[in-house]
Short mmCIF file of C-alpha atoms in Angstrom, two decimals:
data_model
loop_
_atom_site.label_atom_id
_atom_site.label_comp_id
_atom_site.label_asym_id
_atom_site.label_seq_id
_atom_site.Cartn_x
_atom_site.Cartn_y
_atom_site.Cartn_z
CA UNK A 1 3.84 -16.63 -118.63
CA UNK A 2 4.26 -12.87 -118.23
CA UNK A 3 7.11 -11.00 -119.84
CA UNK A 4 9.25 -9.06 -117.41
CA UNK A 5 9.39 -5.31 -118.05
CA UNK A 6 8.29 -2.00 -116.55
CA UNK A 7 4.66 -2.55 -117.63
CA UNK A 8 4.28 -5.94 -115.93
CA UNK A 9 5.95 -4.95 -112.64
CA UNK A 10 5.41 -2.22 -110.09
CA UNK A 11 8.56 -0.33 -110.99
CA UNK A 12 9.27 3.28 -110.10
CA UNK A 13 11.83 5.29 -112.10
CA UNK A 14 14.93 6.42 -110.21
CA UNK A 15 17.53 9.12 -110.92
CA UNK A 16 20.76 7.63 -112.28
CA UNK A 17 23.35 8.17 -109.57
CA UNK A 18 25.54 5.10 -110.23
CA UNK A 19 27.46 4.27 -113.40
CA UNK A 20 28.25 0.57 -113.39
CA UNK A 21 30.98 -0.83 -115.62
CA UNK A 22 30.13 -4.50 -115.98
CA UNK A 23 26.84 -6.27 -116.60
CA UNK A 24 27.89 -9.77 -115.61
CA UNK A 25 26.42 -12.20 -113.14
CA UNK A 26 28.53 -11.18 -110.17
CA UNK A 27 27.66 -7.49 -110.05
CA UNK A 28 24.01 -8.18 -110.75
CA UNK A 29 23.84 -10.91 -108.10
CA UNK A 30 25.91 -9.06 -105.51
CA UNK A 31 26.25 -5.27 -105.75
CA UNK A 32 22.95 -4.55 -107.55
CA UNK A 33 21.16 -6.90 -105.14
CA UNK A 34 22.50 -4.80 -102.25
CA UNK A 35 21.67 -1.49 -103.91
CA UNK A 36 18.14 -2.72 -104.50
CA UNK A 37 17.91 -3.63 -100.81
CA UNK A 38 18.82 -0.16 -99.55
CA UNK A 39 16.49 1.41 -102.11
CA UNK A 40 13.54 -0.72 -101.01
CA UNK A 41 14.26 0.08 -97.35
CA UNK A 42 13.84 3.77 -98.17
CA UNK A 43 17.46 4.56 -97.36
CA UNK A 44 18.45 5.61 -100.89
CA UNK A 45 17.01 6.19 -104.35
CA UNK A 46 19.90 5.02 -106.49
CA UNK A 47 19.29 4.33 -110.14
CA UNK A 48 22.00 2.37 -111.94
CA UNK A 49 23.11 2.76 -115.54
CA UNK A 50 25.00 -0.32 -116.71
CA UNK A 51 27.85 0.16 -119.19
CA UNK A 52 29.47 -2.63 -121.15
CA UNK A 53 33.23 -2.40 -120.51
CA UNK A 54 33.91 -4.16 -123.83
CA UNK A 55 32.07 -4.19 -127.15
CA UNK A 56 30.43 -7.57 -126.56
CA UNK A 57 27.89 -7.79 -123.77
CA UNK A 58 24.25 -8.14 -122.78
CA UNK A 59 23.10 -4.51 -122.67
CA UNK A 60 20.50 -5.22 -125.37
CA UNK A 61 19.04 -8.10 -123.38
CA UNK A 62 18.97 -5.98 -120.23
CA UNK A 63 17.11 -3.25 -122.06
CA UNK A 64 14.61 -5.76 -123.44
CA UNK A 65 13.66 -6.45 -119.83
CA UNK A 66 13.91 -2.74 -118.86
CA UNK A 67 16.82 -3.64 -116.58
CA UNK A 68 14.61 -5.96 -114.52
CA UNK A 69 15.61 -9.47 -113.46
CA UNK A 70 15.49 -11.78 -110.45
CA UNK A 71 18.22 -12.92 -108.08
CA UNK A 72 17.58 -16.32 -106.53
CA UNK A 73 19.70 -17.17 -103.52
CA UNK A 74 20.00 -20.53 -101.84
CA UNK A 75 22.16 -21.73 -99.01
CA UNK A 76 22.40 -22.74 -95.37
CA UNK A 77 21.95 -20.31 -92.49
CA UNK A 78 22.24 -21.46 -88.88
CA UNK A 79 22.03 -25.04 -90.07
CA UNK A 80 18.78 -24.53 -91.96
CA UNK A 81 18.16 -24.22 -95.71
CA UNK A 82 17.26 -20.71 -96.85
CA UNK A 83 16.01 -19.37 -100.15
CA UNK A 84 15.28 -15.90 -101.44
CA UNK A 85 13.89 -14.69 -104.75
CA UNK A 86 14.19 -10.96 -105.32
CA UNK A 87 13.16 -8.76 -108.23
CA UNK A 88 15.96 -6.27 -108.89
CA UNK A 89 14.67 -2.92 -110.12
CA UNK A 90 17.55 -0.48 -109.55
CA UNK A 91 18.96 -0.75 -113.10
CA UNK A 92 17.39 2.00 -115.20
CA UNK A 93 19.21 1.49 -118.48
CA UNK A 94 22.10 -0.35 -120.10
CA UNK A 95 24.25 0.79 -122.99
CA UNK A 96 27.20 -0.07 -125.16
CA UNK A 97 29.48 3.01 -125.25
CA UNK A 98 31.12 1.74 -128.43
CA UNK A 99 27.79 2.17 -130.23
CA UNK A 100 26.02 4.75 -128.03
CA UNK A 101 28.79 7.12 -127.08
CA UNK A 102 26.62 10.24 -126.95
CA UNK A 103 24.25 8.60 -124.47
CA UNK A 104 27.23 7.43 -122.47
CA UNK A 105 28.71 10.95 -122.42
CA UNK A 106 25.40 12.39 -121.24
CA UNK A 107 25.48 10.00 -118.30
CA UNK A 108 29.05 10.76 -117.28
CA UNK A 109 28.35 14.50 -117.37
CA UNK A 110 25.13 14.28 -115.38
CA UNK A 111 25.07 16.34 -112.16
CA UNK A 112 23.11 13.47 -110.55
CA UNK A 113 26.00 11.03 -110.92
CA UNK A 114 27.69 10.20 -107.62
CA UNK A 115 29.43 6.86 -107.95
CA UNK A 116 31.24 4.51 -110.34
CA UNK A 117 31.00 0.78 -109.66
CA UNK A 118 33.08 -1.72 -111.59
CA UNK A 119 33.89 -5.34 -112.18
CA UNK A 120 35.85 -5.50 -115.41
CA UNK A 121 37.63 -8.78 -114.47
CA UNK A 122 41.18 -8.93 -113.12
CA UNK A 123 42.50 -8.04 -116.57
CA UNK A 124 40.41 -4.88 -116.65
CA UNK A 125 42.56 -2.81 -114.31
CA UNK A 126 45.76 -2.51 -116.31
CA UNK A 127 47.83 0.39 -117.53
CA UNK A 128 48.34 0.85 -121.27
CA UNK A 129 50.46 3.88 -122.08
CA UNK A 130 49.34 3.64 -125.71
CA UNK A 131 45.64 4.06 -124.94
CA UNK A 132 44.00 7.08 -126.57
CA UNK A 133 42.03 9.17 -124.06
CA UNK A 134 40.28 10.98 -126.92
CA UNK A 135 38.79 7.75 -128.32
CA UNK A 136 35.03 7.26 -128.01
CA UNK A 137 35.58 5.49 -125.66
CA UNK A 138 39.19 4.62 -124.75
CA UNK A 139 40.02 0.94 -124.79
CA UNK A 140 41.10 0.13 -121.24
CA UNK A 141 39.08 0.72 -118.10
CA UNK A 142 41.61 3.02 -116.36
CA UNK A 143 41.76 5.16 -119.51
CA UNK A 144 37.95 5.26 -119.65
CA UNK A 145 37.83 6.47 -116.05
CA UNK A 146 40.54 9.07 -116.69
CA UNK A 147 38.68 10.45 -119.71
CA UNK A 148 35.37 10.35 -117.85
CA UNK A 149 36.75 12.27 -114.88
CA UNK A 150 38.49 14.81 -117.09
CA UNK A 151 35.26 15.53 -118.96
CA UNK A 152 33.47 16.09 -115.64
CA UNK A 153 36.31 18.28 -114.39
CA UNK A 154 36.00 20.50 -117.49
CA UNK A 155 32.19 20.47 -117.51
CA UNK A 156 31.85 21.60 -113.90
CA UNK A 157 34.91 23.84 -113.78
CA UNK A 158 36.70 21.74 -111.19
CA UNK A 159 33.88 22.10 -108.65
CA UNK A 160 34.60 19.84 -105.69
CA UNK A 161 31.03 18.54 -105.62
CA UNK A 162 31.39 17.12 -109.13
CA UNK A 163 33.92 14.53 -107.96
CA UNK A 164 32.89 10.88 -107.85
CA UNK A 165 33.32 7.90 -105.57
CA UNK A 166 34.80 4.89 -107.35
CA UNK A 167 34.30 1.36 -105.99
CA UNK A 168 36.11 -1.50 -107.69
CA UNK A 169 35.12 -5.15 -107.31
CA UNK A 170 37.88 -6.62 -109.48
CA UNK A 171 39.68 -9.44 -107.69
CA UNK A 172 43.10 -7.86 -107.44
CA UNK A 173 44.77 -6.61 -104.29
CA UNK A 174 44.34 -2.89 -103.61
CA UNK A 175 41.97 -2.61 -106.57
CA UNK A 176 40.80 0.96 -106.01
CA UNK A 177 44.24 2.27 -105.12
CA UNK A 178 45.68 0.61 -108.21
CA UNK A 179 43.03 2.18 -110.44
CA UNK A 180 43.72 5.58 -108.89
CA UNK A 181 47.46 5.25 -109.59
CA UNK A 182 46.72 4.41 -113.23
CA UNK A 183 44.33 7.36 -113.60
CA UNK A 184 47.01 9.70 -112.28
CA UNK A 185 49.60 8.10 -114.57
CA UNK A 186 47.35 8.73 -117.59
CA UNK A 187 46.75 12.31 -116.43
CA UNK A 188 50.48 12.99 -116.18
CA UNK A 189 51.27 11.27 -119.48
CA UNK A 190 48.60 13.29 -121.30
CA UNK A 191 49.52 16.55 -119.53
CA UNK A 192 45.96 17.08 -118.28
CA UNK A 193 47.20 19.66 -115.81
CA UNK A 194 48.06 20.05 -112.15
CA UNK A 195 44.57 21.36 -111.29
CA UNK A 196 42.95 18.20 -112.70
CA UNK A 197 45.37 15.97 -110.80
CA UNK A 198 44.63 17.93 -107.64
CA UNK A 199 40.86 17.56 -108.25
CA UNK A 200 41.21 13.78 -108.73
CA UNK A 201 43.36 13.57 -105.60
CA UNK A 202 41.16 15.68 -103.35
CA UNK A 203 37.63 15.40 -104.74
CA UNK A 204 37.40 11.81 -106.04
CA UNK A 205 37.42 8.83 -103.70
CA UNK A 206 38.82 5.46 -104.74
CA UNK A 207 37.94 2.48 -102.54
CA UNK A 208 39.74 -0.81 -102.05
CA UNK A 209 37.31 -3.69 -101.63
CA UNK A 210 37.03 -7.37 -100.92
CA UNK A 211 33.95 -9.17 -102.25
CA UNK A 212 32.74 -12.62 -101.31
CA UNK A 213 29.75 -14.47 -102.71
CA UNK A 214 29.64 -17.51 -104.98
CA UNK A 215 27.51 -16.52 -107.99
CA UNK A 216 27.27 -19.36 -110.54
CA UNK A 217 24.98 -17.21 -112.68
CA UNK A 218 22.18 -18.24 -114.99
CA UNK A 219 20.64 -21.52 -113.70
CA UNK A 220 20.23 -23.21 -117.07
CA UNK A 221 19.66 -26.62 -115.50
CA UNK A 222 16.60 -25.45 -113.56
CA UNK A 223 15.46 -22.28 -115.33
CA UNK A 224 12.05 -23.64 -116.36
CA UNK A 225 11.16 -24.49 -112.77
CA UNK A 226 12.46 -21.11 -111.57
CA UNK A 227 10.44 -19.22 -114.17
CA UNK A 228 7.31 -21.09 -113.10
CA UNK A 229 8.03 -20.18 -109.49
CA UNK A 230 8.66 -16.52 -110.30
CA UNK A 231 5.75 -16.20 -112.71
CA UNK A 232 7.89 -14.28 -115.21
CA UNK A 233 9.68 -15.19 -118.42
CA UNK A 234 12.95 -13.87 -116.99
CA UNK A 235 15.97 -14.67 -119.16
CA UNK A 236 18.42 -12.86 -116.88
CA UNK A 237 17.93 -14.77 -113.63
CA UNK A 238 21.08 -14.82 -111.49
CA UNK A 239 21.62 -17.64 -109.01
CA UNK A 240 23.94 -17.28 -106.06
CA UNK A 241 24.63 -18.47 -102.56
CA UNK A 242 22.92 -16.81 -99.61
CA UNK A 243 26.18 -15.74 -97.94
CA UNK A 244 27.64 -12.37 -98.84
CA UNK A 245 30.44 -10.12 -97.59
CA UNK A 246 31.59 -6.78 -98.92
CA UNK A 247 34.50 -5.01 -97.24
CA UNK A 248 35.09 -1.43 -98.35
CA UNK A 249 38.14 0.60 -97.33
CA UNK A 250 38.49 4.31 -97.83
CA UNK A 251 36.95 7.65 -96.93
CA UNK A 252 34.04 7.16 -94.48
CA UNK A 253 31.66 9.32 -96.51
CA UNK A 254 30.82 6.19 -98.49
CA UNK A 255 28.68 5.03 -95.55
CA UNK A 256 26.26 7.87 -96.26
CA UNK A 257 26.20 7.24 -99.99
CA UNK A 258 25.75 3.48 -99.58
CA UNK A 259 24.29 2.83 -96.09
CA UNK A 260 24.34 -0.95 -96.47
CA UNK A 261 24.86 -1.43 -92.73
CA UNK A 262 21.51 0.19 -92.00
CA UNK A 263 19.78 -2.49 -94.09
CA UNK A 264 21.39 -5.31 -92.12
CA UNK A 265 23.71 -6.33 -94.96
CA UNK A 266 27.06 -7.98 -94.28
CA UNK A 267 29.17 -5.00 -95.32
CA UNK A 268 32.25 -3.85 -93.44
CA UNK A 269 33.49 -0.28 -93.76
CA UNK A 270 37.12 -0.06 -92.71
CA UNK A 271 40.31 1.98 -92.93
CA UNK A 272 42.41 -1.06 -93.85
CA UNK A 273 41.25 -3.91 -96.08
CA UNK A 274 44.32 -6.07 -95.53
CA UNK A 275 43.33 -7.87 -92.28
CA UNK A 276 40.01 -8.87 -93.84
CA UNK A 277 41.78 -10.03 -96.98
CA UNK A 278 44.21 -12.06 -94.86
CA UNK A 279 41.49 -13.97 -93.04
CA UNK A 280 39.54 -14.67 -96.23
CA UNK A 281 42.55 -15.79 -98.24
CA UNK A 282 43.93 -18.00 -95.48
CA UNK A 283 40.71 -19.50 -94.14
CA UNK A 284 38.41 -19.74 -97.17
CA UNK A 285 40.87 -19.95 -100.05
CA UNK A 286 43.49 -21.81 -98.04
CA UNK A 287 40.93 -24.45 -97.09
CA UNK A 288 39.83 -24.78 -100.70
CA UNK A 289 43.39 -25.31 -101.93
CA UNK A 290 44.27 -27.80 -99.19
CA UNK A 291 41.01 -29.63 -99.70
CA UNK A 292 41.11 -29.89 -103.48
CA UNK A 293 44.34 -31.84 -103.97
CA UNK A 294 43.49 -34.25 -101.18
CA UNK A 295 39.79 -34.76 -101.93
CA UNK A 296 40.41 -35.38 -105.62
CA UNK A 297 42.61 -38.33 -104.65
CA UNK A 298 39.71 -39.66 -102.58
CA UNK A 299 37.42 -39.46 -105.64
CA UNK A 300 35.44 -36.42 -104.51
CA UNK A 301 34.23 -34.07 -107.23
CA UNK A 302 32.91 -31.02 -105.38
CA UNK A 303 33.48 -29.04 -102.21
CA UNK A 304 30.23 -30.41 -100.83
CA UNK A 305 31.35 -34.00 -101.41
CA UNK A 306 34.72 -33.27 -99.87
CA UNK A 307 33.43 -31.64 -96.69
CA UNK A 308 30.91 -34.47 -96.31
CA UNK A 309 33.78 -36.98 -96.20
CA UNK A 310 34.45 -37.53 -92.46
CA UNK A 311 38.25 -37.65 -92.79
CA UNK A 312 38.49 -34.55 -94.97
CA UNK A 313 36.01 -32.68 -92.77
CA UNK A 314 38.08 -33.47 -89.67
CA UNK A 315 41.31 -32.55 -91.49
CA UNK A 316 40.03 -29.15 -92.67
CA UNK A 317 38.56 -28.27 -89.27
CA UNK A 318 41.78 -29.16 -87.45
CA UNK A 319 43.88 -27.22 -89.93
CA UNK A 320 41.67 -24.13 -89.78
CA UNK A 321 41.16 -23.99 -86.01
CA UNK A 322 44.53 -25.43 -84.99
CA UNK A 323 46.98 -23.90 -87.47
CA UNK A 324 45.47 -21.07 -89.49
CA UNK A 325 43.45 -19.09 -86.96
CA UNK A 326 46.03 -19.12 -84.11
CA UNK A 327 48.59 -17.24 -86.22
CA UNK A 328 46.27 -14.54 -87.59
CA UNK A 329 46.68 -11.47 -85.34
CA UNK A 330 43.00 -10.72 -84.93
CA UNK A 331 40.30 -11.42 -82.36
CA UNK A 332 40.31 -15.20 -82.10
CA UNK A 333 36.65 -15.53 -81.20
CA UNK A 334 35.62 -13.49 -84.22
CA UNK A 335 37.92 -15.53 -86.45
CA UNK A 336 36.35 -18.75 -85.18
CA UNK A 337 32.88 -17.39 -85.90
CA UNK A 338 34.00 -16.42 -89.39
CA UNK A 339 35.54 -19.85 -89.99
CA UNK A 340 32.35 -21.55 -88.84
CA UNK A 341 30.42 -19.55 -91.43
CA UNK A 342 32.91 -20.60 -94.11
CA UNK A 343 32.59 -24.29 -93.25
CA UNK A 344 28.80 -23.96 -93.26
CA UNK A 345 29.01 -22.57 -96.79
CA UNK A 346 30.94 -25.65 -97.91
CA UNK A 347 27.83 -27.77 -97.24
CA UNK A 348 25.59 -25.68 -99.50
CA UNK A 349 23.55 -28.32 -101.37
CA UNK A 350 22.45 -25.82 -103.99
CA UNK A 351 25.88 -24.76 -105.29
CA UNK A 352 28.18 -27.10 -107.22
CA UNK A 353 31.73 -25.84 -106.64
CA UNK A 354 33.97 -28.29 -108.45
CA UNK A 355 37.36 -29.28 -107.06
CA UNK A 356 38.94 -29.44 -110.51
CA UNK A 357 38.18 -25.73 -110.90
CA UNK A 358 39.67 -24.92 -107.51
CA UNK A 359 42.77 -26.95 -108.45
CA UNK A 360 43.60 -24.59 -111.33
CA UNK A 361 47.11 -23.13 -110.83
CA UNK A 362 47.41 -24.79 -107.42
CA UNK A 363 51.16 -24.25 -107.09
CA UNK A 364 50.90 -20.46 -106.93
CA UNK A 365 47.65 -20.70 -105.00
CA UNK A 366 49.24 -22.87 -102.30
CA UNK A 367 52.17 -20.48 -101.99
CA UNK A 368 49.86 -17.45 -101.71
CA UNK A 369 47.17 -18.98 -99.53
CA UNK A 370 48.83 -21.65 -97.39
CA UNK A 371 52.53 -20.88 -97.08
CA UNK A 372 51.94 -17.71 -94.99
CA UNK A 373 50.33 -19.95 -92.37
CA UNK A 374 53.36 -22.26 -92.41
CA UNK A 375 55.72 -19.31 -91.99
CA UNK A 376 53.74 -17.57 -89.26
CA UNK A 377 53.20 -20.86 -87.42
CA UNK A 378 56.94 -21.50 -87.35
CA UNK A 379 57.68 -17.93 -86.28
CA UNK A 380 55.23 -18.26 -83.40
CA UNK A 381 55.78 -21.85 -82.24
CA UNK A 382 59.19 -22.75 -83.71
CA UNK A 383 57.79 -25.90 -85.31
CA UNK A 384 56.18 -26.99 -88.56
CA UNK A 385 52.41 -26.78 -89.05
CA UNK A 386 51.91 -30.47 -89.87
CA UNK A 387 48.52 -30.31 -91.59
CA UNK A 388 49.54 -27.40 -93.80
CA UNK A 389 52.75 -29.21 -94.73
CA UNK A 390 50.68 -32.29 -95.51
CA UNK A 391 48.54 -30.24 -97.91
CA UNK A 392 51.62 -29.38 -99.99
CA UNK A 393 52.75 -33.02 -100.00
CA UNK A 394 49.30 -34.06 -101.18
CA UNK A 395 49.39 -31.44 -103.94
CA UNK A 396 52.78 -32.55 -105.25
CA UNK A 397 51.74 -36.21 -105.20
CA UNK A 398 48.62 -35.30 -107.18
CA UNK A 399 50.78 -33.43 -109.71
CA UNK A 400 53.31 -36.27 -109.96
CA UNK A 401 51.16 -38.36 -112.27
CA UNK A 402 51.69 -41.27 -109.85
CA UNK A 403 48.80 -40.66 -107.48
CA UNK A 404 45.94 -43.13 -107.23
CA UNK A 405 43.77 -41.18 -109.67
CA UNK A 406 44.34 -39.93 -113.19
CA UNK A 407 44.80 -36.15 -113.03
CA UNK A 408 46.24 -33.68 -115.51
CA UNK A 409 47.26 -30.44 -113.75
CA UNK A 410 46.20 -27.15 -115.29
CA UNK A 411 49.22 -25.16 -114.16
CA UNK A 412 52.54 -23.71 -115.30
CA UNK A 413 53.77 -26.19 -117.90
CA UNK A 414 57.46 -25.98 -116.97
CA UNK A 415 56.73 -26.60 -113.30
CA UNK A 416 54.46 -29.55 -114.00
CA UNK A 417 57.03 -31.05 -116.35
CA UNK A 418 59.75 -30.71 -113.73
CA UNK A 419 57.60 -32.34 -111.04
CA UNK A 420 56.72 -35.28 -113.28
CA UNK A 421 60.06 -35.80 -115.00
CA UNK A 422 62.04 -35.89 -111.74
CA UNK A 423 59.71 -38.23 -109.87
CA UNK A 424 61.53 -41.16 -108.28
CA UNK A 425 59.50 -43.61 -106.16
CA UNK A 426 62.69 -44.90 -104.52
CA UNK A 427 63.73 -41.52 -103.13
CA UNK A 428 60.54 -39.44 -102.66
CA UNK A 429 62.21 -37.23 -100.06
CA UNK A 430 64.91 -36.20 -102.51
CA UNK A 431 62.28 -35.68 -105.21
CA UNK A 432 60.38 -33.27 -102.93
CA UNK A 433 63.60 -31.51 -101.92
CA UNK A 434 64.52 -30.86 -105.54
CA UNK A 435 61.06 -29.47 -106.28
CA UNK A 436 60.89 -27.19 -103.25
CA UNK A 437 64.39 -25.83 -103.82
CA UNK A 438 63.75 -25.00 -107.49
CA UNK A 439 63.35 -21.22 -107.34
CA UNK A 440 61.91 -20.93 -110.85
CA UNK A 441 58.79 -22.64 -109.48
CA UNK A 442 58.42 -20.71 -106.23
CA UNK A 443 58.63 -17.11 -105.05
CA UNK A 444 59.65 -18.07 -101.50
CA UNK A 445 62.76 -19.78 -100.17
CA UNK A 446 61.37 -22.80 -98.32
CA UNK A 447 64.78 -23.59 -96.82
CA UNK A 448 64.22 -20.59 -94.54
CA UNK A 449 62.01 -22.77 -92.33
CA UNK A 450 64.17 -25.50 -90.80
CA UNK A 451 62.71 -28.96 -91.26
CA UNK A 452 59.87 -27.90 -93.54
CA UNK A 453 61.16 -29.52 -96.73
CA UNK A 454 61.96 -32.72 -94.85
CA UNK A 455 58.48 -32.87 -93.32
CA UNK A 456 56.80 -32.40 -96.70
CA UNK A 457 59.06 -35.12 -98.11
CA UNK A 458 58.13 -37.55 -95.35
CA UNK A 459 54.43 -36.84 -95.82
CA UNK A 460 54.70 -37.38 -99.58
CA UNK A 461 56.52 -40.68 -99.07
CA UNK A 462 53.83 -41.86 -96.67
CA UNK A 463 51.04 -40.88 -99.07
CA UNK A 464 52.73 -42.77 -101.89
CA UNK A 465 53.35 -45.83 -99.69
CA UNK A 466 50.15 -46.06 -97.66
CA UNK A 467 47.70 -44.09 -99.75
CA UNK A 468 46.14 -40.69 -98.98
CA UNK A 469 43.23 -42.04 -96.95
CA UNK A 470 45.32 -44.11 -94.54
CA UNK A 471 47.88 -41.33 -94.12
CA UNK A 472 45.13 -38.76 -93.59
CA UNK A 473 43.59 -40.97 -90.92
CA UNK A 474 46.95 -41.20 -89.17
CA UNK A 475 47.76 -37.49 -89.09
CA UNK A 476 44.38 -36.33 -87.77
CA UNK A 477 44.19 -38.86 -84.98
#
């Protein structure tokens, strides 16, 4: 089997215009896949230099393969199975700045550089007022970006054209705006000067984004078959689902730098990321959270198993189309189309998305993802959203330790202890009331919605008495 490198493939060198912090599966199976698409369509000629954000990483392995690897995508599109194998050739080099700082500095001072792309995990975008901007490199990602931009500012004398576009893929709200605020905080703390702050403010563009694609990563269970199919000994294969969405909010000049829309990719350029975030969090993530606690009690292991269960499938569809979508202030037809795509993704036979993983920290997830629907539904209709209330009852029964399966929650220990230690099968309504009124567990005051606590208590009592399957059958009929 052939090795994979620049001598065994038809690879053309590209100028390095993108500095990418993060060499993990997601960026390589999502952003780099898209960049490679617009390059191959002749729309751009972006070369990517990958930088390890921390000392440990896979830059050496990437360089062994000259930055080349395959992305294999599998999923369902319009009811039919689809598969795509693509050789990604946009990555030109990879480096560890902790060991190769001079090479890293040469890249950040290059006049060809146009864009920074990052996925340093949710913990990556944090402000540390003790970080040393003169370190080679600084420890935290915001400090790295501050130092990088200051070096460019000095190198090019504050020329407006030397500014960069910065696109963050970290899964925090307002990711680009947050990074920008931290860069400015570092600049002020280190007294880097008003002219530098003005240059960052006016000549550098920070974008808020929302990313969506399930990327399990290296397919260890089927890698031998995939290598045979590809014809290469590729040890950096990335597996992902076919679906993708990238929403990017900020200055419209990014559309010229990254013309994803002209390659037919599912990328949305917008002034405001929040409506797109709302629909994703409520429809996709809200469905996952509601599904997980219920489906686990019906002995389902994965999203695919859950959505294949006729009762759960009917429950999720009725909740999404009857409670969630009607209270999102967007075009209802477009929301229904989006929701249909989401439900289609749940059937993906090639991706194992385990319910136990989705159930991690379900208390805060339910409050973030599902409670806004309950609140907006009451505000609009002056009544409780019954299926959303049922999802919370199901979750609390699962956490009680008295459900029909053995389940150990992976959640805030104090909250789990309170739920379990106060359980009383004789007065389940009071048990639920005590939980939902305990403000150390929740951020919201559930008593603000008349009848909500009582409805959750009734649903929990019925689940405990009749079992989740019988009660589910009753509420969806």
